[in-house]
Amino acid sequence: MQPSHLLLFLFLPLLLPGIWADPEEPKVLQLLHTSLFTNISSTEVFGIGFLRDIPIYTMNRVSWTINFHRPWAQQATMEGDAEKVAAHYKMALRNMIRYTHEEAPHISMDYPFVIQTHAGCALYPNGTSWSFVDIGADGRDFVAFKVERLLWVAQQRSPQAEYVSRSLNKDKSTRVFLEHLLTIFCQSHVLTLYKYGKADLERQEPPVATVFARTPSPAQLLLVCRVTGFYPRPISVAWLRDGQEVPPGPALNTSSILPNADLTYQLRSILAVTPRDGHSYACRVRHRSLGTHSLLILWENHSAAPTMGITIAITLLLIAAIAFARGIWWWKHRKGDGTRRDTQEFII
């Protein structure tokens, strides 16, 4: 698996949930960046950018050049100030690495450690927008840049986070640059990306659903509804008992939506029922690609009596078939003996 694909699977759960390719939904650009500080002189860098949940570019871990995953993303980057911003980004990355190495002894950061950055912007249909920069250290929220206040704010109650936020707030020029980057440039770039990537963003893949059962104990039956291959991400999956939707409760367990390797999604919904309770069950799936229709996959949970009757009927049919076949064989065998006896007597 290539590093860029690995990053995709690591970062997809962090993406903003429930975003549809629809004019009524926000337009979102997200950048995720990870720096592994192995020692005082060595740092490994990984980066990936998403338009909504589509990976559009990654950063080469050696040369720090941008690798485009979609031709239209490269076209969009050639418009406006995107190429200049990319050059500034490399410079800012070098400064960030140098700053982190310098400050590590003051905040008691022991090598190796990981710094992660989640940044981007979202445009909403009502004309409002939201921009963000969140930085984590070793998997925990650390500091965040509040664009509306032009301030870095500690995200944990620790001397290290307070020290770093105070230190970053001393650099006013960087804070002003971040404001421009996260508002004016980011929002303009998002609109350009959506213009060029319309076909991918409006892609719809219908879900494929199957229902099967598991029996963890004689007193319990688990009905599993597996739904996969759908895009975009938002989907509705519900269980129906005799046509009525099963409400949330301890018997119902639905997984989170997970990515597939082909950039579609999957999930499972499990309903615990009593075996042979006489009710009928169905898994109902609603998705944008289905329009006003729904997928309905039935599961018949019949009582034991019909099942036993069918089993007995099949057994009797098998016995009758075997007896009939043996009778035919015996009749042919006896007829053959009689023919041979007549022939011998004729020759004699």
Short mmCIF file of C-alpha atoms in Angstrom, two decimals, residues 52-258:
data_model
loop_
_atom_site.label_atom_id
_atom_site.label_comp_id
_atom_site.label_asym_id
_atom_site.label_seq_id
_atom_site.Cartn_x
_atom_site.Cartn_y
_atom_site.Cartn_z
CA ARG A 52 -15.09 17.10 1.12
CA ASP A 53 -14.00 13.44 1.44
CA ILE A 54 -12.14 13.14 -1.89
CA PRO A 55 -8.33 13.06 -1.62
CA ILE A 56 -7.05 15.62 -4.11
CA TYR A 57 -3.35 15.94 -3.32
CA THR A 58 -0.59 14.61 -1.09
CA MET A 59 2.82 15.90 -0.13
CA ASN A 60 5.88 13.94 -1.22
CA ARG A 61 7.61 12.96 2.02
CA VAL A 62 11.09 13.45 0.50
CA SER A 63 10.93 16.46 -1.83
CA TRP A 64 7.84 18.13 -0.25
CA THR A 65 6.35 18.57 -3.72
CA ILE A 66 2.60 18.29 -4.27
CA ASN A 67 1.28 15.12 -5.95
CA PHE A 68 -2.17 15.61 -7.44
CA HIS A 69 -4.70 12.77 -7.21
CA ARG A 70 -7.16 14.40 -9.61
CA PRO A 71 -6.29 16.23 -12.85
CA TRP A 72 -8.91 18.86 -12.09
CA ALA A 73 -7.24 19.59 -8.74
CA GLN A 74 -4.05 20.53 -10.59
CA GLN A 75 -6.05 22.71 -12.99
CA ALA A 76 -7.67 24.52 -10.08
CA THR A 77 -4.29 25.03 -8.38
CA MET A 78 -2.96 26.81 -11.46
CA GLU A 79 -5.57 29.54 -11.00
CA GLY A 80 -5.18 32.43 -8.58
CA ASP A 81 -2.51 32.42 -5.89
CA ALA A 82 -2.46 28.69 -5.17
CA GLU A 83 1.06 28.10 -6.47
CA LYS A 84 2.41 31.03 -4.43
CA VAL A 85 0.64 29.75 -1.33
CA ALA A 86 2.19 26.31 -1.87
CA ALA A 87 5.66 27.90 -1.88
CA HIS A 88 4.85 29.83 1.31
CA TYR A 89 3.57 26.62 2.85
CA LYS A 90 6.96 24.94 2.39
CA MET A 91 8.66 27.89 4.05
CA ALA A 92 6.18 27.83 6.92
CA LEU A 93 6.72 24.08 7.31
CA ARG A 94 10.48 24.55 7.65
CA ASN A 95 9.93 27.29 10.23
CA MET A 96 7.49 25.07 12.14
CA ILE A 97 9.97 22.20 12.26
CA ARG A 98 12.77 24.47 13.42
CA TYR A 99 10.52 26.09 16.02
CA THR A 100 9.39 22.71 17.36
CA HIS A 101 12.95 21.45 17.72
CA GLU A 102 13.94 24.66 19.52
CA GLU A 103 11.00 24.59 21.91
CA ALA A 104 10.97 20.83 22.62
CA PRO A 105 13.44 21.09 25.55
CA HIS A 106 11.44 23.96 27.12
CA ILE A 107 8.16 22.02 27.16
CA SER A 108 9.66 18.65 28.10
CA MET A 109 8.79 16.92 24.81
CA ASP A 110 10.77 13.68 24.66
CA TYR A 111 11.77 12.25 21.29
CA PRO A 112 10.19 10.65 19.38
CA PHE A 113 6.88 12.55 19.28
CA VAL A 114 4.20 13.35 16.70
CA ILE A 115 2.63 16.69 15.81
CA GLN A 116 -0.61 16.64 13.76
CA THR A 117 -2.33 19.60 12.10
CA HIS A 118 -5.91 19.70 10.84
CA ALA A 119 -6.72 22.90 8.92
CA GLY A 120 -9.20 24.12 6.34
CA CYS A 121 -12.38 26.03 5.69
CA ALA A 122 -16.07 25.45 4.97
CA LEU A 123 -18.52 27.57 2.98
CA TYR A 124 -22.21 27.35 3.88
CA PRO A 125 -25.20 27.97 1.59
CA ASN A 126 -26.33 30.97 3.65
CA GLY A 127 -23.10 32.82 2.85
CA THR A 128 -21.33 32.19 6.16
CA SER A 129 -18.00 30.42 6.47
CA TRP A 130 -15.87 28.64 9.03
CA SER A 131 -12.08 28.28 9.13
CA PHE A 132 -9.98 26.26 11.53
CA VAL A 133 -6.46 25.18 12.52
CA ASP A 134 -6.20 22.49 15.19
CA ILE A 135 -2.86 21.09 16.34
CA GLY A 136 -2.43 17.90 18.32
CA ALA A 137 0.57 16.39 20.05
CA ASP A 138 0.91 12.62 20.42
CA GLY A 139 -2.77 12.08 19.67
CA ARG A 140 -4.17 14.74 22.03
CA ASP A 141 -5.58 18.21 21.31
CA PHE A 142 -2.84 20.73 21.99
CA VAL A 143 -3.44 24.26 20.61
CA ALA A 144 -5.83 25.83 18.07
CA PHE A 145 -5.89 29.04 16.06
CA LYS A 146 -9.13 31.01 16.48
CA VAL A 147 -9.50 32.97 13.25
CA GLU A 148 -12.23 35.30 14.54
CA ARG A 149 -9.94 36.40 17.40
CA LEU A 150 -6.58 36.05 15.62
CA LEU A 151 -5.29 34.14 18.63
CA TRP A 152 -3.74 30.79 19.44
CA VAL A 153 -5.59 29.10 22.31
CA ALA A 154 -4.48 26.16 24.46
CA GLN A 155 -6.72 23.11 24.04
CA GLN A 156 -5.58 21.31 27.17
CA ARG A 157 -4.81 22.38 30.70
CA SER A 158 -1.09 21.88 30.68
CA PRO A 159 1.95 24.15 31.07
CA GLN A 160 3.19 22.97 27.65
CA ALA A 161 0.03 24.02 25.78
CA GLU A 162 -0.14 27.36 27.61
CA TYR A 163 3.52 28.05 26.87
CA VAL A 164 3.21 27.25 23.15
CA SER A 165 0.04 29.34 22.70
CA ARG A 166 1.69 32.36 24.36
CA SER A 167 4.81 31.88 22.25
CA LEU A 168 2.86 31.67 18.97
CA ASN A 169 0.77 34.72 19.81
CA LYS A 170 3.92 36.86 19.89
CA ASP A 171 4.27 36.50 16.12
CA LYS A 172 1.63 38.91 14.83
CA SER A 173 2.68 38.70 11.16
CA THR A 174 2.10 34.94 11.10
CA ARG A 175 -1.34 35.36 12.67
CA VAL A 176 -2.34 37.93 10.04
CA PHE A 177 -1.04 35.64 7.28
CA LEU A 178 -3.08 32.74 8.69
CA GLU A 179 -6.19 34.90 8.67
CA HIS A 180 -5.68 35.70 4.97
CA LEU A 181 -4.88 32.07 4.16
CA LEU A 182 -7.87 30.60 5.98
CA THR A 183 -10.48 33.10 4.87
CA ILE A 184 -9.81 34.89 1.58
CA PHE A 185 -7.56 32.33 -0.11
CA CYS A 186 -9.14 29.13 1.24
CA GLN A 187 -12.67 30.19 0.37
CA SER A 188 -11.67 31.30 -3.13
CA HIS A 189 -9.73 28.07 -3.70
CA VAL A 190 -12.67 25.96 -2.53
CA LEU A 191 -14.97 27.56 -5.10
CA THR A 192 -12.40 26.97 -7.85
CA LEU A 193 -11.97 23.33 -6.84
CA TYR A 194 -15.72 22.76 -6.84
CA LYS A 195 -15.96 24.28 -10.30
CA TYR A 196 -13.36 21.92 -11.78
CA GLY A 197 -14.29 18.85 -9.73
CA LYS A 198 -18.04 18.95 -10.26
CA ALA A 199 -18.23 15.49 -11.90
CA ASP A 200 -16.42 13.73 -9.03
CA LEU A 201 -18.28 15.68 -6.37
CA GLU A 202 -21.66 14.79 -7.84
CA ARG A 203 -20.78 11.09 -8.21
CA GLN A 204 -23.36 8.71 -6.78
CA GLU A 205 -22.86 4.98 -6.16
CA PRO A 206 -25.92 2.98 -5.01
CA PRO A 207 -25.62 0.75 -1.94
CA VAL A 208 -25.60 -3.05 -2.07
CA ALA A 209 -27.27 -4.64 0.95
CA THR A 210 -27.42 -8.22 2.23
CA VAL A 211 -29.04 -9.74 5.33
CA PHE A 212 -27.80 -12.85 7.09
CA ALA A 213 -28.07 -14.37 10.56
CA ARG A 214 -25.72 -15.50 13.29
CA THR A 215 -26.59 -17.63 16.31
CA PRO A 216 -24.28 -16.88 19.26
CA SER A 217 -26.55 -18.98 21.55
CA PRO A 218 -29.72 -21.08 21.23
CA ALA A 219 -31.70 -18.26 22.85
CA GLN A 220 -30.44 -15.46 20.62
CA LEU A 221 -30.42 -14.73 16.90
CA LEU A 222 -28.41 -11.85 15.44
CA LEU A 223 -29.70 -10.42 12.19
CA VAL A 224 -26.93 -8.61 10.29
CA CYS A 225 -27.58 -6.06 7.55
CA ARG A 226 -24.39 -5.32 5.62
CA VAL A 227 -24.49 -2.27 3.36
CA THR A 228 -21.53 -1.43 1.14
CA GLY A 229 -20.37 0.29 -2.05
CA PHE A 230 -22.32 3.53 -1.56
CA TYR A 231 -21.30 7.13 -2.19
CA PRO A 232 -21.71 9.84 -0.98
CA ARG A 233 -21.28 9.04 2.68
CA PRO A 234 -24.64 9.94 4.31
CA ILE A 235 -27.03 6.99 4.49
CA SER A 236 -30.02 5.82 6.53
CA VAL A 237 -30.27 2.17 7.65
CA ALA A 238 -33.16 0.92 9.79
CA TRP A 239 -34.71 -2.40 10.85
CA LEU A 240 -38.45 -3.04 10.44
CA ARG A 241 -40.38 -5.56 12.55
CA ASP A 242 -43.66 -6.53 10.87
CA GLY A 243 -43.41 -3.29 8.89
CA GLN A 244 -42.75 -1.04 11.90
CA GLU A 245 -39.36 0.59 12.46
CA VAL A 246 -37.41 -0.83 15.40
CA PRO A 247 -36.56 2.05 17.79
CA PRO A 248 -33.02 2.55 19.14
CA GLY A 249 -32.20 0.33 22.07
CA PRO A 250 -29.82 -2.32 23.42
CA ALA A 251 -31.00 -4.85 20.83
CA LEU A 252 -29.95 -2.60 17.93
CA ASN A 253 -26.30 -1.90 17.15
CA THR A 254 -25.22 0.02 14.04
CA SER A 255 -21.55 0.55 13.23
CA SER A 256 -19.98 3.81 12.14
CA ILE A 257 -19.58 4.45 8.42
CA LEU A 258 -16.22 3.11 7.24
#
